[in-house]
Coordinates of C-alpha atoms (C1' of nucleotides) in Angstrom, one line a residue:
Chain C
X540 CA 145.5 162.9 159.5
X541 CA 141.9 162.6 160.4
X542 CA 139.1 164.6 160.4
X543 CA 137.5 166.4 163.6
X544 CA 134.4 166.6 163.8
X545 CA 133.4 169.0 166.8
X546 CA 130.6 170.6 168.3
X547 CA 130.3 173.6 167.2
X548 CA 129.6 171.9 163.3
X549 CA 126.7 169.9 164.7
X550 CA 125.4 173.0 166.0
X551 CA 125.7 175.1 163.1
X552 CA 124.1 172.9 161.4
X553 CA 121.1 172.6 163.7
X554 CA 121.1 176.9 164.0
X555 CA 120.3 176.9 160.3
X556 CA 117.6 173.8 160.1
X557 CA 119.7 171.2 159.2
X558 CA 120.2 167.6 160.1
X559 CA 123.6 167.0 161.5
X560 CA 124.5 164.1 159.2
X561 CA 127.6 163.1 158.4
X562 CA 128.1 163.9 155.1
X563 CA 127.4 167.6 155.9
X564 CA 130.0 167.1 158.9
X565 CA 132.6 166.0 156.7
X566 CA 131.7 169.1 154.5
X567 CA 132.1 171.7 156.9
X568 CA 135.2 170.0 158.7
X569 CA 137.0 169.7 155.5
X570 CA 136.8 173.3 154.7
X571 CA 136.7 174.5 158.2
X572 CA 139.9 173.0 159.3
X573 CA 141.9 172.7 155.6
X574 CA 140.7 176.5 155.3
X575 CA 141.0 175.9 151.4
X576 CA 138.3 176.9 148.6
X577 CA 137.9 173.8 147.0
X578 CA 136.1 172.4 144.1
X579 CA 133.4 169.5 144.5
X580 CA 136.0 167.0 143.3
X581 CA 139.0 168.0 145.3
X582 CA 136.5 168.0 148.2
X583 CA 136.2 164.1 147.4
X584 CA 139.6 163.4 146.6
X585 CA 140.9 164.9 149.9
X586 CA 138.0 163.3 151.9
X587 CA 139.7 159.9 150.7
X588 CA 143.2 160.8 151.2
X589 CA 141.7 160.6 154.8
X590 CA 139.7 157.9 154.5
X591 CA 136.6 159.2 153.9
X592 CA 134.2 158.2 152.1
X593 CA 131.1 160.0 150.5
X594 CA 129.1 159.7 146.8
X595 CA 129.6 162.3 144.8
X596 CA 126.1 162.3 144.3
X597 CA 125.8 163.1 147.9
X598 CA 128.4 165.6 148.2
X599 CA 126.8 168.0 145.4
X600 CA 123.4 167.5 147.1
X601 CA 124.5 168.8 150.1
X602 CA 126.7 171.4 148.8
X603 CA 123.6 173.0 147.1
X604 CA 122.0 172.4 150.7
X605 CA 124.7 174.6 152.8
X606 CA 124.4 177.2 150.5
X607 CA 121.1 177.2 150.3
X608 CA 121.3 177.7 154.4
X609 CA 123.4 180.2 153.7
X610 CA 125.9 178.0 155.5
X611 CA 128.4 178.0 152.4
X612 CA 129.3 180.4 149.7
X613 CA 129.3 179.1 146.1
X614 CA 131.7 181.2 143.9
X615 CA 133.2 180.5 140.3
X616 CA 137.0 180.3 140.1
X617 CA 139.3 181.7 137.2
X618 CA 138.1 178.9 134.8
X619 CA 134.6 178.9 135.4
X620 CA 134.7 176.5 138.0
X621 CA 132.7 176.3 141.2
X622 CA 134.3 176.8 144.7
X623 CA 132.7 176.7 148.1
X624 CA 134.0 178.9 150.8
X625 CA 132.3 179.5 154.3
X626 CA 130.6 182.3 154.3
X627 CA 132.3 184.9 156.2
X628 CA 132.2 188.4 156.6
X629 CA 131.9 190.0 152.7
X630 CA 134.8 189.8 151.2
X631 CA 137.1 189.3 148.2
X632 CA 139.5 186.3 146.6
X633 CA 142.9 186.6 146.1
X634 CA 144.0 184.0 143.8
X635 CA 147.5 183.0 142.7
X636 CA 147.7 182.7 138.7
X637 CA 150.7 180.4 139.1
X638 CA 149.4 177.5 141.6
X639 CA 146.2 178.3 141.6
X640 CA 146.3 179.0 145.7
X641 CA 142.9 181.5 146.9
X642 CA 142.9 183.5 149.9
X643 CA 140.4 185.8 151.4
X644 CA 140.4 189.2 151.4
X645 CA 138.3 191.1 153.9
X646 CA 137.2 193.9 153.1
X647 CA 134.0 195.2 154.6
X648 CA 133.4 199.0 154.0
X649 CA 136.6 199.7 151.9
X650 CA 135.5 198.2 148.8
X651 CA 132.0 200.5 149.1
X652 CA 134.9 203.1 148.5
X653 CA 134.9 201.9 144.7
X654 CA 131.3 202.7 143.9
X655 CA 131.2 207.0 144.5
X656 CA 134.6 207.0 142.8
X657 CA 133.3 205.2 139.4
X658 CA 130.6 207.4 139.4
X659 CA 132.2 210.9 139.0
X660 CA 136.2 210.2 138.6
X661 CA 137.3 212.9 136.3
X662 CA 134.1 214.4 135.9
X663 CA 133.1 211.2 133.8
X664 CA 130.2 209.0 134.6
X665 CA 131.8 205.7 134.8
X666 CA 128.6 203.7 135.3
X667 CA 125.6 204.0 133.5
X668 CA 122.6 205.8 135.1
X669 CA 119.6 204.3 136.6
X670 CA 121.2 201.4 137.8
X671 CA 120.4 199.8 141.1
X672 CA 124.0 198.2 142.3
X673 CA 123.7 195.2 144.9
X674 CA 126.8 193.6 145.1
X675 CA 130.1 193.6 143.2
X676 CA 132.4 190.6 142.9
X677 CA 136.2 191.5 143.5
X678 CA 138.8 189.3 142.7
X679 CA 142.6 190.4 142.5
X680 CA 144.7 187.8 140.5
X681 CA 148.2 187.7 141.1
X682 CA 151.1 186.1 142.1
X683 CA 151.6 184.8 146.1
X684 CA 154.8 184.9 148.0
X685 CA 156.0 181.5 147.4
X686 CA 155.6 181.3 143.5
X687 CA 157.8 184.6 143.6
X688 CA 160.5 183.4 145.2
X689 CA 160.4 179.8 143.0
X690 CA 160.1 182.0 139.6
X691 CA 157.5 179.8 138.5
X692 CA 155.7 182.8 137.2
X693 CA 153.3 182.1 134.7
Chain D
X846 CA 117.3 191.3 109.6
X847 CA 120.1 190.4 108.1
X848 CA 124.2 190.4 109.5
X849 CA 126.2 192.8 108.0
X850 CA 130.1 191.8 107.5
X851 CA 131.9 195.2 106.8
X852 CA 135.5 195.4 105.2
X853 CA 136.6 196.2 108.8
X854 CA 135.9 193.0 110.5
X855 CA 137.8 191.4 107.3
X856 CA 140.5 193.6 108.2
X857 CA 140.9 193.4 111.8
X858 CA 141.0 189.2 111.3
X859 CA 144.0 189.9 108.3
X860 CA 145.7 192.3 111.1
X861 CA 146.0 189.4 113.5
X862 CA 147.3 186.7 111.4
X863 CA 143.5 185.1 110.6
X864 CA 142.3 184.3 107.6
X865 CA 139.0 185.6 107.3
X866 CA 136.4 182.6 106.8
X867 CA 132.9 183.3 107.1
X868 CA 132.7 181.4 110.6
X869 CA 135.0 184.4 111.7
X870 CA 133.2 187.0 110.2
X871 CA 129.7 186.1 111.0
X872 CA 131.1 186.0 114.8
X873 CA 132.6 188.9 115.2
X874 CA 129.8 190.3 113.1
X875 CA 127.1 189.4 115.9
X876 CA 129.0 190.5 118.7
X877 CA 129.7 194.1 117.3
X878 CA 126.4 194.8 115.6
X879 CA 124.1 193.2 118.5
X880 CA 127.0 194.5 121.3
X881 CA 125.9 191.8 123.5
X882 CA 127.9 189.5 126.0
X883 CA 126.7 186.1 124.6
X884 CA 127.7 182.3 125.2
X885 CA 127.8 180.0 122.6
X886 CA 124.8 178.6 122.4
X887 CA 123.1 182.2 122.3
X888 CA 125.0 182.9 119.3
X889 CA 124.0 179.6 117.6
X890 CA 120.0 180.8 118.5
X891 CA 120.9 184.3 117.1
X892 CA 122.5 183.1 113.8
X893 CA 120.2 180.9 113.3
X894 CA 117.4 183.6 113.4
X895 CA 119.2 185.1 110.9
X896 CA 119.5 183.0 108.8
X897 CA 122.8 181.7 108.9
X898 CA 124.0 178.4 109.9
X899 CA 127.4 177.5 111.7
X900 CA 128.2 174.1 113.2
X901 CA 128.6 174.3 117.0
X902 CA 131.6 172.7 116.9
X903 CA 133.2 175.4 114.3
X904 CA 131.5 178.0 116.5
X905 CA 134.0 176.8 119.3
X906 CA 136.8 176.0 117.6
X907 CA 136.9 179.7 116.2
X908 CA 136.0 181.3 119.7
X909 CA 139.0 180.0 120.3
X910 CA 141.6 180.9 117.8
X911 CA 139.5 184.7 118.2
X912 CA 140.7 184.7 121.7
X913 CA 144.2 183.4 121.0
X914 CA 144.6 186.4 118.7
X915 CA 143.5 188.5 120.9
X916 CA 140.4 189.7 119.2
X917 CA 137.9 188.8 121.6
X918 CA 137.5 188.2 125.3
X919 CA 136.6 185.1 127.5
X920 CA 135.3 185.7 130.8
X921 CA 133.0 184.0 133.2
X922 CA 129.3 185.0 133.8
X923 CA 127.6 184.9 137.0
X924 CA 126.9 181.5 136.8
X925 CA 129.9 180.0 135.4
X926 CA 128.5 180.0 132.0
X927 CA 131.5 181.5 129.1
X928 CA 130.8 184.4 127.7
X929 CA 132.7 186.8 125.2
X930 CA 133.5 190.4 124.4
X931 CA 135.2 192.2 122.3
X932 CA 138.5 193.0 123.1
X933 CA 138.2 196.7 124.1
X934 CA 139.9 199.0 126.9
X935 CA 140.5 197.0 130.0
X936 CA 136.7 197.2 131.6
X937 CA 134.2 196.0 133.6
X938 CA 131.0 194.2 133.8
X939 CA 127.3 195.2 135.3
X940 CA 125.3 192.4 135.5
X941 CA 121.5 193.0 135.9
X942 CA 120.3 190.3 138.5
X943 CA 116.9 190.1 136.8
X944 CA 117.2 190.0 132.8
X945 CA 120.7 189.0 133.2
X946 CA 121.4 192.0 130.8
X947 CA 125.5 192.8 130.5
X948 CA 127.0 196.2 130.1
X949 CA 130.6 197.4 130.3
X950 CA 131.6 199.8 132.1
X951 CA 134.8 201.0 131.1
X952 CA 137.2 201.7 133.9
X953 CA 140.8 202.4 132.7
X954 CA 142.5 204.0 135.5
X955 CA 140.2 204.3 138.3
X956 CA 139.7 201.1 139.1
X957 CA 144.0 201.7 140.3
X958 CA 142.7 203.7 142.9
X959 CA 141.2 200.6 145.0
X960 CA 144.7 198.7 145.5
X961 CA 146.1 201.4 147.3
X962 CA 143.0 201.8 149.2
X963 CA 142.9 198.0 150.2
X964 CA 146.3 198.1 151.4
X965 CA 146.4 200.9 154.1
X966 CA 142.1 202.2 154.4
X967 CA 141.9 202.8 158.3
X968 CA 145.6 201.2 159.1
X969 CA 145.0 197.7 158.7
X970 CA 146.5 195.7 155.7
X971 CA 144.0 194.5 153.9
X972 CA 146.5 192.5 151.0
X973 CA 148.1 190.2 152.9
X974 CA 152.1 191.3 152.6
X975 CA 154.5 189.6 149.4
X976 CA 151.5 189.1 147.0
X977 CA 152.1 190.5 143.5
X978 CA 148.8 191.9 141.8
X979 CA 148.8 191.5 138.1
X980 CA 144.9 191.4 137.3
X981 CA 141.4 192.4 138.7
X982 CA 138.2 190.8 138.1
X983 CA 135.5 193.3 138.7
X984 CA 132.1 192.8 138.2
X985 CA 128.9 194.9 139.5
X986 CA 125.3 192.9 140.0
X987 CA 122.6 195.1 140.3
X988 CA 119.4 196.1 138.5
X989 CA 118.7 197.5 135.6
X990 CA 116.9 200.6 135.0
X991 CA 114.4 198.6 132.6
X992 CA 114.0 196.0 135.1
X993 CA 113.4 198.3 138.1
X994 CA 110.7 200.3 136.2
X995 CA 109.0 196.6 135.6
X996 CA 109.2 195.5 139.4
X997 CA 110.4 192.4 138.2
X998 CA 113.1 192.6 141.4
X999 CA 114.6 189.3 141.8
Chain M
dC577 C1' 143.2 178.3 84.7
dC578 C1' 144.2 174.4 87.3
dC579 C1' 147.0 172.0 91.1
dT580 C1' 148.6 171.5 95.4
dC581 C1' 148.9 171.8 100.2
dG582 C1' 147.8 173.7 104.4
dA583 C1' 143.9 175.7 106.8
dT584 C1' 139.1 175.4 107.8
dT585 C1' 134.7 173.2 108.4
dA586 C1' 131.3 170.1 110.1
dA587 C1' 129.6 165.7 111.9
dT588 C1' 130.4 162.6 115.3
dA589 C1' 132.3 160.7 119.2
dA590 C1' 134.4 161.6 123.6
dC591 C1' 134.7 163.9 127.7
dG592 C1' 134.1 166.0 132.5
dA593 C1' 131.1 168.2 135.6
dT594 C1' 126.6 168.1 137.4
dT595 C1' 122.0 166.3 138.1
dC596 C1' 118.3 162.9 138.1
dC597 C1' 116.4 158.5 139.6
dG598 C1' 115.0 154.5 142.4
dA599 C1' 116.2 151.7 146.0
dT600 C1' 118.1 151.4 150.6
dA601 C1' 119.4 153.4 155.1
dA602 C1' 119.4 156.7 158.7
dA603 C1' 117.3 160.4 161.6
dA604 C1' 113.4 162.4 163.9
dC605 C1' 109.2 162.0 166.0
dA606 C1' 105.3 160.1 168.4
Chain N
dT1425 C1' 109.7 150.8 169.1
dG1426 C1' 107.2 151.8 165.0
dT1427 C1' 106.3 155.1 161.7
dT1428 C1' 107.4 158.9 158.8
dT1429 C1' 110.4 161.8 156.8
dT1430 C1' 114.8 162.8 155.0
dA1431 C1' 119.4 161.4 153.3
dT1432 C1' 122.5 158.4 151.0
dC1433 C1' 124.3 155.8 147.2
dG1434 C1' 125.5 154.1 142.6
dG1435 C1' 124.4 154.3 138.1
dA1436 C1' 122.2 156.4 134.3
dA1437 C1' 121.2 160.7 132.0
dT1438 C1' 122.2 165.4 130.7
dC1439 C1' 124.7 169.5 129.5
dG1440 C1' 128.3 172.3 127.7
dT1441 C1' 132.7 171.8 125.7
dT1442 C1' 136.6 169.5 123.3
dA1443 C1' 138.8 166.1 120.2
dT1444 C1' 138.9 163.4 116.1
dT1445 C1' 138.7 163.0 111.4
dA1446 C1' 137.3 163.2 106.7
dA1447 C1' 135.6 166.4 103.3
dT1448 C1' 136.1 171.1 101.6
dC1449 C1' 138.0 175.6 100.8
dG1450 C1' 141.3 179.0 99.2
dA1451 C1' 145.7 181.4 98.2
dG1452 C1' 149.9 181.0 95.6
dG1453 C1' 152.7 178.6 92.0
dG1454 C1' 153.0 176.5 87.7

DNA sequence: CCCTCGATTAATAACGATTCCGATAAAACA
DNA sequence: TGTTTTATCGGAATCGTTATTAATCGAGGG
């Protein structure tokens, strides 16, 4: 399996003030087309499964580059690790505890449903006063379909 | 000032099976008198300015074991970095985006309202179907009321 | 009160992820 | 095409964390 680099990439990169080079092609392709939020080194290690190479030194550069363009989302996984996702609409991770698999959630306006009910559930104040909220990060950890079925739970 | 070790934080390492060293004591010490969200290293800095001394690598190894028990709890800052807490009601985090101050925010049963919320809110399915939710991760950036007052919006 | 043995500590080395550096190569521009 | 700017690469350096190991501690038995 190779990877396709198409137009739309090149152009995406141009939109946000970037040279098309290939590293940053091979970037966006990877995650565009594996739809996976990987980690800097499975990045690499799948790149080569398709005969791709690309210095790590190189990869992390231009990682901090996308984001920077606002290109890419960087987010830290269960363990503290980093993971890149595109950067869709706002929304949420769902991640599997028992192989580790992350999906997105979308969820525009629903999770702005959270805030009014923290603040007066029960006639307690659940957040403090005075605070200025910008943005919450929602993950849901569970267990997907296929782990279920396999009784791997973990 | 000095730390103070009270014959509860002896007790509550006895009632989970630790012996209670000094290492353990000073630790849990800091955390419940300064009731602060701190890394490692910040608790080495903050011993140390009170005069006690603790090898890093005790420091870790202890963390550890804490968390093993069940006494405190590991969780992931904004940036990746560990950070720990004492083991309280299941609860939340509000992250000021400018001092980087933590505070919880204790949210027992409210936060159950979102999942139902998420699944049906305005007829689409926002969980995708056969996904078992054990765990949420929620955590609110904003400012601070000190840090608004200060302008120092970052 | 001292001994003994397992638990704990601390120093050091090892480790993995990320960043820095200097030289080479590629892209953009005139 | 020549020049300038920006990107790439490999290796070294750095940072936080973990593993190793030898010295020390401490509770219970004699």
């Amino acid at each position: 399996m190779k990877i396709q680099i198409d137009q739309a990439i090149t152009q995406a990169l141009q939109r946000h003030g970037l040279r098309p080079t290939r590293a940053r092609q091979l970037i966006l392709a990877l995650i565009e087309q594996d739809n996976q939020h990987y980690t800097p080194e499975e990045m690499l290690v799948r790149l080569n499964a398709m005969g791709e190479r690309l210095s790590i030194a190189t990869l992390y550069q231009n990682l901090a580059k996308l984001v920077d363009k606002g290109l890419l989302v960087k987010f830290v996984g269960l363990d503290g690790e980093y993971r890149y996702d595109y950067n869709k609409m706002p929304h949420h991770h769902l991640i599997c505890k028992s192989c580790g698999r992350i999906v997105d959630v979308l969820v525009d306006q629903t999770l702005d449903a959270i805030e009014p009910q923290l603040m007066d559930a029960d006639g307690q104040k659940k957040l403090p006063p005075g605070w200025k909220i910008l943005q919450r990060r929602v993950d849901f950890i569970g267990v997907c379909p296929d782990c279920s079925q396999h009784g791997t739970d973990n």
